[in-house]
Coordinates of C-alpha atoms in Angstrom, one line a residue:
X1 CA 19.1 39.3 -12.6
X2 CA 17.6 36.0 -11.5
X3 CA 16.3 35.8 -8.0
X4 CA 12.7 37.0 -7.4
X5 CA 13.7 40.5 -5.6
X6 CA 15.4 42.0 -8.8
X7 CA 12.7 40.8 -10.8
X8 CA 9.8 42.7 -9.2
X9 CA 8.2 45.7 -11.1
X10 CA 8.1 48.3 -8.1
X11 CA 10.7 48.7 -5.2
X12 CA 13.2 47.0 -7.0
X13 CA 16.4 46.2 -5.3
X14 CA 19.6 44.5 -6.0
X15 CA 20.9 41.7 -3.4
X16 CA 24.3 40.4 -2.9
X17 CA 24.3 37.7 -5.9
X18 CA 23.0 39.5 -8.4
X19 CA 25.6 42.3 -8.1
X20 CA 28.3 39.8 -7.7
X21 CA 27.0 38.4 -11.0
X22 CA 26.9 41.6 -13.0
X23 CA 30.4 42.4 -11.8
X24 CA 31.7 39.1 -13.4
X25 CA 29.6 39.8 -16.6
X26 CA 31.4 43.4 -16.6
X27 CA 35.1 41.7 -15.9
X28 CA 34.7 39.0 -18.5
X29 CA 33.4 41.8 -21.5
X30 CA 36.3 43.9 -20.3
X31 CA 38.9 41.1 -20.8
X32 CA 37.0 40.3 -24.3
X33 CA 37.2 43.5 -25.3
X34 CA 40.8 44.0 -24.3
X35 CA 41.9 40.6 -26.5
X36 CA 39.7 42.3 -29.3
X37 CA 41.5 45.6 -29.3
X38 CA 44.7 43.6 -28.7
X39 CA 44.1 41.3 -32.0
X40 CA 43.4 44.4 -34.1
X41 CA 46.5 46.1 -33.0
X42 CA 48.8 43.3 -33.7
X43 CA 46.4 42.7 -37.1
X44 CA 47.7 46.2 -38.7
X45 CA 44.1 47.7 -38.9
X46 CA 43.8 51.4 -39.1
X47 CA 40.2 53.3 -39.0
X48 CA 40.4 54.1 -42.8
X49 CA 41.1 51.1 -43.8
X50 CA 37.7 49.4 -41.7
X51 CA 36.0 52.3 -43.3
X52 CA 37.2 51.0 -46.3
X53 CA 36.6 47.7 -46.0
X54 CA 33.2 48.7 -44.5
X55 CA 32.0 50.9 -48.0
X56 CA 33.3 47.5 -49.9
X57 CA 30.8 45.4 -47.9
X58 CA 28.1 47.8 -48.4
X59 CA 28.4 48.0 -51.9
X60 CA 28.6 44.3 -52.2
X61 CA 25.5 43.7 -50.2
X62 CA 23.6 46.7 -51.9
X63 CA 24.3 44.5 -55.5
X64 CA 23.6 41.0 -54.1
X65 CA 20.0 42.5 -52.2
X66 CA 19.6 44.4 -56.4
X67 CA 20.8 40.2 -57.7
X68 CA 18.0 38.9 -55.3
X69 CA 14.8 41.4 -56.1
X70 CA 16.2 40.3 -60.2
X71 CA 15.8 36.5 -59.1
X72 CA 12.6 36.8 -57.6
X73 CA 11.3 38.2 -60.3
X74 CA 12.6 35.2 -62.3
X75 CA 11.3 32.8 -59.8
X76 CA 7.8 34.3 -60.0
X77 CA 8.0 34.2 -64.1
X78 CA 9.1 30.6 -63.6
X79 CA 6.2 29.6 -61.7
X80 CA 3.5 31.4 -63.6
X81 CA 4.8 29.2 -66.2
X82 CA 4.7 26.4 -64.4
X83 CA 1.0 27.2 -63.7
X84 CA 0.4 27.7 -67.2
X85 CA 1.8 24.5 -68.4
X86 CA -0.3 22.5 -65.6
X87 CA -3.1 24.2 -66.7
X88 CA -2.8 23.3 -70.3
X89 CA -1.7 19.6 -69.2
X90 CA -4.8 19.6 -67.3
X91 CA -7.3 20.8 -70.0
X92 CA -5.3 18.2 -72.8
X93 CA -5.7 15.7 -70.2
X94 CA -9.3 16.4 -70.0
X95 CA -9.5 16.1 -73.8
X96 CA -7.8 13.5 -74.7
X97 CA -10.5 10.9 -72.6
X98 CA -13.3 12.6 -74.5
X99 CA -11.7 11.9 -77.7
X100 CA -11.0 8.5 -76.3
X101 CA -14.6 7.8 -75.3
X102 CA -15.6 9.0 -79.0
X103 CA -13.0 7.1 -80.7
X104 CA -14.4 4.3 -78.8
X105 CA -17.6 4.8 -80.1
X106 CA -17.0 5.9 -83.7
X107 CA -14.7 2.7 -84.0
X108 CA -12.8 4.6 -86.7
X109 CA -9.9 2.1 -87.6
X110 CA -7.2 3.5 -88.7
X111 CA -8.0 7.4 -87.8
X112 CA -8.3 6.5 -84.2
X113 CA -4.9 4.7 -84.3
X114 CA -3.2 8.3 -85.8
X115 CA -5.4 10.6 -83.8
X116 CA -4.6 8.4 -80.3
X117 CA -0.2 9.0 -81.7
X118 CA -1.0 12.3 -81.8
X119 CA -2.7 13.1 -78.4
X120 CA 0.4 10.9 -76.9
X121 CA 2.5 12.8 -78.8
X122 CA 1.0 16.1 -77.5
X123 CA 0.5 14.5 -73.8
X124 CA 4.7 13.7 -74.1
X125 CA 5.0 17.4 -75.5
X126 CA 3.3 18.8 -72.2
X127 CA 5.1 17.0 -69.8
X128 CA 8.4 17.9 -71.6
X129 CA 7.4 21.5 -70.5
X130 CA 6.3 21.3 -67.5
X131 CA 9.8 19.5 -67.1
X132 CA 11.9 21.8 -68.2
X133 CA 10.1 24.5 -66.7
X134 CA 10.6 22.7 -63.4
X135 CA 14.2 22.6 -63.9
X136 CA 14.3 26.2 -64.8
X137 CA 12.8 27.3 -61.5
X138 CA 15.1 24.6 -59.5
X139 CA 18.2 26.5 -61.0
X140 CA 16.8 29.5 -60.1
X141 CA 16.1 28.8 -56.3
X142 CA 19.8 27.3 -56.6
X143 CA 21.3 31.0 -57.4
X144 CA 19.0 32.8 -54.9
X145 CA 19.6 30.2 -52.2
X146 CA 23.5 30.5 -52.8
X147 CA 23.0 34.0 -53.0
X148 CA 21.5 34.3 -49.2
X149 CA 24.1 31.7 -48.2
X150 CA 27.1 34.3 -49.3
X151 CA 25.3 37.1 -47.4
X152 CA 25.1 35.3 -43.9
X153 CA 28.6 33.3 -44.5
X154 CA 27.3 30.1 -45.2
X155 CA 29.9 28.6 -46.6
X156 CA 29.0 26.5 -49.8
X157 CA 32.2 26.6 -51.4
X158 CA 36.1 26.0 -50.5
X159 CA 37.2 29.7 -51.2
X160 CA 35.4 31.1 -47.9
X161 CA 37.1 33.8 -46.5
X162 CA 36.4 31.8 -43.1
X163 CA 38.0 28.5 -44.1
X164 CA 41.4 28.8 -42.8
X165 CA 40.3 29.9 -39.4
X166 CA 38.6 26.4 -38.6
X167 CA 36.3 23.6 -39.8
X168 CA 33.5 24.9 -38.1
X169 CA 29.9 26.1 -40.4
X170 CA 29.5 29.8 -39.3
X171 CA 26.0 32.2 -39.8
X172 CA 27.2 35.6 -40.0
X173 CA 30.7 35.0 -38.8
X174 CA 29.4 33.1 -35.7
X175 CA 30.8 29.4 -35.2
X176 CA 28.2 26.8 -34.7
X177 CA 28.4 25.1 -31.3
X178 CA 29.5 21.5 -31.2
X179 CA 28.4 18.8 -29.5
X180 CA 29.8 19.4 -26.6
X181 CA 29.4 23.0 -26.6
X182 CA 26.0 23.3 -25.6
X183 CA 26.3 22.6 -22.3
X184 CA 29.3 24.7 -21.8
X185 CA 28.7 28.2 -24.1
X186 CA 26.8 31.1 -22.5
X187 CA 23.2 31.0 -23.0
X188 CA 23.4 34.4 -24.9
X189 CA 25.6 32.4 -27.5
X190 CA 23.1 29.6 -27.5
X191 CA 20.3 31.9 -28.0
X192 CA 22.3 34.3 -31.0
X193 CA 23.0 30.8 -32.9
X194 CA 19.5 29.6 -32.3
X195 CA 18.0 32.8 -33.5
X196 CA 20.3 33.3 -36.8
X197 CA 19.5 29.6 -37.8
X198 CA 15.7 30.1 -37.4
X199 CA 16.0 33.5 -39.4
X200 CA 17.7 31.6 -42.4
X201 CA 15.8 28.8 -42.3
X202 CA 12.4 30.6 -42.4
X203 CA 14.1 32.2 -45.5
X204 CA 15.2 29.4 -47.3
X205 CA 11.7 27.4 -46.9
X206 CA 10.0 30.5 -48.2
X207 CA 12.5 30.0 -51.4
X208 CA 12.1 26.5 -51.7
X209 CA 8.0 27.0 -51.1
X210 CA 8.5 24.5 -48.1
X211 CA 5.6 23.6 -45.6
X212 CA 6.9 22.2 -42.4
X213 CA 5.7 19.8 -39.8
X214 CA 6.4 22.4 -37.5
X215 CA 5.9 26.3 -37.7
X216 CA 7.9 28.8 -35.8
X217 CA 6.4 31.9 -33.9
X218 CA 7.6 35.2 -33.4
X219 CA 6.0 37.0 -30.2
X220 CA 8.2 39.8 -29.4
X221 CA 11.6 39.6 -29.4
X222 CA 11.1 35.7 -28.0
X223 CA 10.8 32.7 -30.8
X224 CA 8.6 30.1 -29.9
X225 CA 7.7 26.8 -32.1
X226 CA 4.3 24.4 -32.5
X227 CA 3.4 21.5 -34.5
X228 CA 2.1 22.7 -37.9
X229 CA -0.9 20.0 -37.9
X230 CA -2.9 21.2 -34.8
X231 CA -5.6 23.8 -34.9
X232 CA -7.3 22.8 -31.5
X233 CA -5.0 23.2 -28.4
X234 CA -2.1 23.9 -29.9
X235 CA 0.7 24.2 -27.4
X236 CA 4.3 26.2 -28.0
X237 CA 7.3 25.2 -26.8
X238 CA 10.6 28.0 -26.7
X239 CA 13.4 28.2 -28.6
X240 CA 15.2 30.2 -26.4
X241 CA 17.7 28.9 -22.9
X242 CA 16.5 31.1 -20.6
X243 CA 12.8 29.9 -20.4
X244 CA 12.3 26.3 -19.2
X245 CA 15.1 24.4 -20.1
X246 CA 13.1 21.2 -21.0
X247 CA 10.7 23.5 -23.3
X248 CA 14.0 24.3 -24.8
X249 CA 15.3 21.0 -25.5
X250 CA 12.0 19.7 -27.3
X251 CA 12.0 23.1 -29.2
X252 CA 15.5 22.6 -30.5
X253 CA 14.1 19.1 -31.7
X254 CA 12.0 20.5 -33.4
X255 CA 13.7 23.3 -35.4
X256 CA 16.4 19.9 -36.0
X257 CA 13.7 17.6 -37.2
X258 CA 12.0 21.0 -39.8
X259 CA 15.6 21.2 -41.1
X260 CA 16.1 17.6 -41.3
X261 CA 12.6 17.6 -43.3
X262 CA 14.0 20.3 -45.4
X263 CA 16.9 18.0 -46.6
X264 CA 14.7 15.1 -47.5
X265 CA 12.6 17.5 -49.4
X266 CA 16.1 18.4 -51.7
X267 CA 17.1 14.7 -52.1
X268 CA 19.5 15.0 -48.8
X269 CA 19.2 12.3 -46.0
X270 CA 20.4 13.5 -42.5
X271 CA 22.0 10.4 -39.9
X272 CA 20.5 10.9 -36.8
X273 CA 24.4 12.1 -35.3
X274 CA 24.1 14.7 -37.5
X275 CA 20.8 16.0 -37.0
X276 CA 22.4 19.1 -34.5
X277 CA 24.5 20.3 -37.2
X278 CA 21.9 22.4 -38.5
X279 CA 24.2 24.7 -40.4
X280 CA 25.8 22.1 -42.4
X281 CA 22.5 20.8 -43.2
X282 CA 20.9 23.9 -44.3
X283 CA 24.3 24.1 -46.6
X284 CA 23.8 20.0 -48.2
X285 CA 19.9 21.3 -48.9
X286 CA 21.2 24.1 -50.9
X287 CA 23.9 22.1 -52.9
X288 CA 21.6 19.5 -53.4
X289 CA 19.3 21.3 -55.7
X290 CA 22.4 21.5 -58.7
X291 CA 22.3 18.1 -58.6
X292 CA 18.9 16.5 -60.4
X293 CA 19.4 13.3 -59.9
X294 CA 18.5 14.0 -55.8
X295 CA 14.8 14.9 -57.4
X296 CA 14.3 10.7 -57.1
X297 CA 15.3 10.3 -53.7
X298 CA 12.7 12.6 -52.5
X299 CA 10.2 10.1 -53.2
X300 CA 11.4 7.8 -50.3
X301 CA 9.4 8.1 -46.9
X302 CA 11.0 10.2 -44.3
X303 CA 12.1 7.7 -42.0
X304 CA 13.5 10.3 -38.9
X305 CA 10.9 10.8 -36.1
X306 CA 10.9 13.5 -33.3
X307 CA 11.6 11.3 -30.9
X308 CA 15.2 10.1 -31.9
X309 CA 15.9 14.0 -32.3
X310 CA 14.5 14.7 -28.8
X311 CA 17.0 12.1 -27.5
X312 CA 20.0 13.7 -29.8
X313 CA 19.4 16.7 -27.6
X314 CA 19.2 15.4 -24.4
X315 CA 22.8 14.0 -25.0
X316 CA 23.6 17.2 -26.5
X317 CA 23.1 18.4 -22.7
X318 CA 23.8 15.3 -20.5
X319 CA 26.3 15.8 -18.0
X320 CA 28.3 12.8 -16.8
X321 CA 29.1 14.3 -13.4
X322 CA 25.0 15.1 -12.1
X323 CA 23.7 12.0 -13.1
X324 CA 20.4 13.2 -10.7
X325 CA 19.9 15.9 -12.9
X326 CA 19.9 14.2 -16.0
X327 CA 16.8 12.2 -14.8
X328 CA 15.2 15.2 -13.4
X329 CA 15.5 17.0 -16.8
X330 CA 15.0 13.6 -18.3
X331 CA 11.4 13.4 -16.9
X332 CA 10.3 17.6 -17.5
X333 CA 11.4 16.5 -21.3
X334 CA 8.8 13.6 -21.4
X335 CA 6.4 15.9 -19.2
X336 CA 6.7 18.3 -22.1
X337 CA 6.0 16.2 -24.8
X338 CA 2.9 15.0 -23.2
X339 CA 2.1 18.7 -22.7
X340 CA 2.8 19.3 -27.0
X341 CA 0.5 16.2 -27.7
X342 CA 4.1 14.8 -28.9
X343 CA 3.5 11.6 -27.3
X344 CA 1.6 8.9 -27.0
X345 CA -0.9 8.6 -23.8
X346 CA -1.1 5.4 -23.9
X347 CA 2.3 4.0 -22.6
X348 CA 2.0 6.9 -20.2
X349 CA 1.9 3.8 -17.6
X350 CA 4.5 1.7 -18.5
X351 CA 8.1 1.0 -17.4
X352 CA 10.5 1.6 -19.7
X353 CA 14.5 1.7 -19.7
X354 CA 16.4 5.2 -19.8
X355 CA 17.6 4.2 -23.6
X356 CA 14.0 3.8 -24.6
X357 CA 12.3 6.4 -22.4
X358 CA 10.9 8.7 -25.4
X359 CA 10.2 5.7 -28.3
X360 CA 6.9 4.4 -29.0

């Protein structure tokens, strides 16, 4: 129900539009439903054997959730270590430039000389730990990680029961929209495979003890997302289609660029063309981690900015044929940045081409 009439809280009615549009909502889940029943006919499937299939699941799920309370338990052992061996590091550290400042001092020759090989070798000694301890914990997040990926149907290897459907990356049996599907899929769709990626995503940063630029908010059943650096007037912008559509658009940027961030973080760099594919990035960031020699690569700056991502959605919803409203939406985008303290005031007054129109 869109228009104003159906909306209101007392003497609500139902005009002419609004119950031709529930009627075409009715036909088109009656024709679904129909191809459904029709597929599962032709299929061979029989009640017992869905019930069968269903106790398999459950058992499965009811072992992997028993795997995953085992791993965190792991994880948490791991990193008490790791704050153990820190610790130590920290206190040898500490030691070693007193003994320096008395060896100094004492001007003891050749004692110095064996004491100094020995605090070097105890300083190498440390760091080996706190190495392989590190590693230890990475392989663990790596079997938790690829744990939650098999529950959801993230596909991180070839033997996917969904691979011979398509090449599309699919959370919990749902295919991911294209490129050109965002403009065309139902905004329930849109909202379902927004919603599933922000669940696993929050789950996956909690694993990988992740702190993003921007943090997502839960008020209700609606999901909403901010920057993650502003305490003062800090502004949210929706991750859901049917609020403002140009709220949408920079929230969607938003959740893109926090999963681009993610794959930097694991040693994965994301194109900018492939910054909407935010299932198959999520699935690179958890690969990456069984391969150490990523660990380097996260030391490079992170080189994508919102901006280029804001403009990878607008094309994402750019429709050749209303040029008009392309500008219109165009200008509620930048309005909406401006609103986020996403952009810069001061080229607020200058001309700028339609290529350039969110760059600074």
């Amino acid at each position: 129900m869109k228009c104003g009439v159906c909306k209101g809280g007392t003497g609500r009615g139902y005009c002419g539009a609004c119950v031709q549009d529930r009627m075409c909502q009715h036909e088109w889940l009656s024709n679904v439903v129909q191809e459904r029943t029709a597929q599962v006919a032709q299929s061979g499937w029989t009640a017992d054997r869905a019930q069968q299939l269903y106790e398999y699941q459950t058992r499965r799920l009811q072992a992997r959730r028993a795997r995953v309370a085992e791993l965190k338990a792991r994880i948490h052992e791991r990193e008490q270590q790791i704050a153990a061996a820190r610790q130590w590091y920290r206190e040898l550290s500490e030691s070693n430039k007193r003994n320096s400042v008395q060896q100094l001092e004492s001007n003891t020759g050749l004692s110095t000389k064996q004491e100094a090989r020995e605090q070097s070798h105890a300083t190498q000694s440390a760091l080996e730990r706190v190495e392989t301890t590190a590693t230890a914990l990475r392989a663990d997040r790596l079997v938790l990680t690829s744990a939650l990926c098999t529950v959801v149907g993230l596909r991180t290897v070839e033997t996917d029961v969904f691979a011979g459907v398509d090449e599309r990356a699919r959370l919990f049996g749902l295919p991911w929209p294209g490129i050109d599907d965002w403009r065309k899929f139902p905004a329930d769709y849109i909202n379902a495979c927004v919603s599933h990626s922000v669940h696993i995503f929050s789950v996956l940063s909690n694993y990988l003890h992740l702190q993003t630029p921007f943090a997502v908010v839960k008020r209700g059943s609606r999901l909403f997302i901010r920057p993650n650096w502003r305490q003062v007037d800090v502004r949210e912008a929706a991750l859901s289609i049917d609020d403002d559509r140009a709220s949408f658009v920079v929230g969607l940027a938003m959740l893109f660029y926090n999963i681009a961030f993610m794959c930097h973080r694991q040693g994965v760099r994301v194109p900018v063309e492939q910054v909407a594919d935010a299932v198959e990035n999520m699935r690179l960031a958890v690969l990456a981690q069984a391969e150490p020699e990523n660990t380097a690569r996260t030391r490079l700056p992170f080189a994508l900015d919102i901006y280029t991502v804001v403009q990878e959605v607008m094309r994402m919803y750019a429709d050749p044929a209303h040029p008009d409203a392309d500008l219109e939406l165009r200008s509620r985008v930048h309005d909406e940045l401006r609103r986020l303290h996403l952009c810069d005031d001061a080229v607020d007054s200058v001309d700028y081409e339609d290529d350039n129109w969110a760059i600074i």
